[in-house]
Amino acid sequence: MTIYEILSFNKELLQRLFNAGIKTSDCLYVDLFNDYTRMRAAGDKTTYIVAVLSDKYALSERKVYGIIRHLSSDCTSGAVQH
């Protein structure tokens, strides 16, 4: 299957995601965000959580903070960041 075929088949879904401000690459961080929400619910401090997730997912702490902020934000039309 070609890239064009996948895009064409999923065009409507991809357009909705784009309009909601969701990047397709955001799916890469769903597990990280699940770990974050689980650890927050357990009462862990954000600084500790970020350090643990940074190590676990081999990302900088700054990147982890950015991912958490991005995935916590509301979906709004036209909110796509370039």
PDB file of C-alpha atoms in Angstrom:
ATOM      1  CA  MET A   1       0.000   0.000   0.000  1.00  0.00           C
ATOM      2  CA  THR A   2       1.356   3.442  -0.875  1.00  0.00           C
ATOM      3  CA  ILE A   3       1.370   6.553   1.284  1.00  0.00           C
ATOM      4  CA  TYR A   4      -1.146   8.119  -1.080  1.00  0.00           C
ATOM      5  CA  GLU A   5      -3.518   5.168  -0.669  1.00  0.00           C
ATOM      6  CA  ILE A   6      -3.352   5.349   3.128  1.00  0.00           C
ATOM      7  CA  LEU A   7      -3.913   9.115   3.101  1.00  0.00           C
ATOM      8  CA  SER A   8      -6.751   8.818   0.632  1.00  0.00           C
ATOM      9  CA  PHE A   9      -8.452   6.040   2.602  1.00  0.00           C
ATOM     10  CA  ASN A  10      -8.144   7.964   5.903  1.00  0.00           C
ATOM     11  CA  LYS A  11      -8.596  11.487   4.544  1.00  0.00           C
ATOM     12  CA  GLU A  12     -11.736  12.328   6.547  1.00  0.00           C
ATOM     13  CA  LEU A  13     -10.284  11.140   9.863  1.00  0.00           C
ATOM     14  CA  LEU A  14      -6.973  12.887   9.232  1.00  0.00           C
ATOM     15  CA  GLN A  15      -8.769  16.115   8.341  1.00  0.00           C
ATOM     16  CA  ARG A  16     -10.774  15.964  11.577  1.00  0.00           C
ATOM     17  CA  LEU A  17      -7.612  15.394  13.608  1.00  0.00           C
ATOM     18  CA  PHE A  18      -5.893  18.293  11.858  1.00  0.00           C
ATOM     19  CA  ASN A  19      -8.845  20.610  12.452  1.00  0.00           C
ATOM     20  CA  ALA A  20      -8.850  19.659  16.151  1.00  0.00           C
ATOM     21  CA  GLY A  21      -5.167  20.560  16.505  1.00  0.00           C
ATOM     22  CA  ILE A  22      -3.947  16.988  16.745  1.00  0.00           C
ATOM     23  CA  LYS A  23      -0.741  15.950  15.043  1.00  0.00           C
ATOM     24  CA  THR A  24      -0.559  12.356  13.844  1.00  0.00           C
ATOM     25  CA  SER A  25       2.758  12.013  15.689  1.00  0.00           C
ATOM     26  CA  ASP A  26       0.914  12.631  18.985  1.00  0.00           C
ATOM     27  CA  CYS A  27       0.008   8.932  18.976  1.00  0.00           C
ATOM     28  CA  LEU A  28       3.657   8.179  19.802  1.00  0.00           C
ATOM     29  CA  TYR A  29       3.184   9.640  23.273  1.00  0.00           C
ATOM     30  CA  VAL A  30      -0.093   8.038  24.391  1.00  0.00           C
ATOM     31  CA  ASP A  31       1.703   5.483  26.589  1.00  0.00           C
ATOM     32  CA  LEU A  32       3.854   8.216  28.147  1.00  0.00           C
ATOM     33  CA  PHE A  33       0.760  10.278  28.951  1.00  0.00           C
ATOM     34  CA  ASN A  34      -0.999   7.216  30.395  1.00  0.00           C
ATOM     35  CA  ASP A  35       1.997   6.702  32.695  1.00  0.00           C
ATOM     36  CA  TYR A  36       1.887  10.392  33.655  1.00  0.00           C
ATOM     37  CA  THR A  37      -1.819  10.323  34.566  1.00  0.00           C
ATOM     38  CA  ARG A  38      -1.405   7.072  36.520  1.00  0.00           C
ATOM     39  CA  MET A  39       1.526   8.477  38.506  1.00  0.00           C
ATOM     40  CA  ARG A  40      -0.310  11.779  39.180  1.00  0.00           C
ATOM     41  CA  ALA A  41      -3.327   9.828  40.443  1.00  0.00           C
ATOM     42  CA  ALA A  42      -0.973   7.932  42.763  1.00  0.00           C
ATOM     43  CA  GLY A  43       0.136  11.267  44.220  1.00  0.00           C
ATOM     44  CA  ASP A  44       3.590  11.562  42.670  1.00  0.00           C
ATOM     45  CA  LYS A  45       4.976  15.061  42.117  1.00  0.00           C
ATOM     46  CA  THR A  46       5.261  16.333  38.544  1.00  0.00           C
ATOM     47  CA  THR A  47       9.024  16.888  38.798  1.00  0.00           C
ATOM     48  CA  TYR A  48       9.547  13.271  39.855  1.00  0.00           C
ATOM     49  CA  ILE A  49       7.183  11.959  37.184  1.00  0.00           C
ATOM     50  CA  VAL A  50       8.949  13.908  34.447  1.00  0.00           C
ATOM     51  CA  ALA A  51      12.349  12.601  35.566  1.00  0.00           C
ATOM     52  CA  VAL A  52      11.094   8.999  35.567  1.00  0.00           C
ATOM     53  CA  LEU A  53       9.362   9.318  32.183  1.00  0.00           C
ATOM     54  CA  SER A  54      12.367  11.104  30.679  1.00  0.00           C
ATOM     55  CA  ASP A  55      14.520   8.128  31.596  1.00  0.00           C
ATOM     56  CA  LYS A  56      11.935   5.502  30.615  1.00  0.00           C
ATOM     57  CA  TYR A  57      11.203   6.975  27.178  1.00  0.00           C
ATOM     58  CA  ALA A  58      14.726   8.333  26.501  1.00  0.00           C
ATOM     59  CA  LEU A  59      13.482  11.907  26.057  1.00  0.00           C
ATOM     60  CA  SER A  60      14.706  15.139  27.585  1.00  0.00           C
ATOM     61  CA  GLU A  61      12.764  16.446  30.569  1.00  0.00           C
ATOM     62  CA  ARG A  62      11.901  19.531  28.530  1.00  0.00           C
ATOM     63  CA  LYS A  63      10.371  17.309  25.828  1.00  0.00           C
ATOM     64  CA  VAL A  64       8.334  15.381  28.427  1.00  0.00           C
ATOM     65  CA  TYR A  65       6.995  18.639  29.898  1.00  0.00           C
ATOM     66  CA  GLY A  66       6.044  19.755  26.380  1.00  0.00           C
ATOM     67  CA  ILE A  67       4.270  16.481  25.621  1.00  0.00           C
ATOM     68  CA  ILE A  68       2.313  16.638  28.874  1.00  0.00           C
ATOM     69  CA  ARG A  69       1.301  20.246  28.213  1.00  0.00           C
ATOM     70  CA  HIS A  70       0.301  19.482  24.613  1.00  0.00           C
ATOM     71  CA  LEU A  71      -1.725  16.353  25.368  1.00  0.00           C
ATOM     72  CA  SER A  72      -3.440  18.084  28.300  1.00  0.00           C
ATOM     73  CA  SER A  73      -4.641  20.962  26.139  1.00  0.00           C
ATOM     74  CA  ASP A  74      -8.176  21.208  24.819  1.00  0.00           C
ATOM     75  CA  CYS A  75      -8.898  20.448  21.177  1.00  0.00           C
ATOM     76  CA  THR A  76      -9.925  23.570  19.360  1.00  0.00           C
ATOM     77  CA  SER A  77     -10.523  24.294  15.724  1.00  0.00           C
ATOM     78  CA  GLY A  78      -7.466  25.884  14.138  1.00  0.00           C
ATOM     79  CA  ALA A  79      -5.201  25.009  17.052  1.00  0.00           C
ATOM     80  CA  VAL A  80      -2.607  23.233  14.932  1.00  0.00           C
ATOM     81  CA  GLN A  81       0.897  24.270  15.847  1.00  0.00           C
ATOM     82  CA  HIS A  82       3.392  24.366  13.031  1.00  0.00           C
TER      83      HIS A  82
END
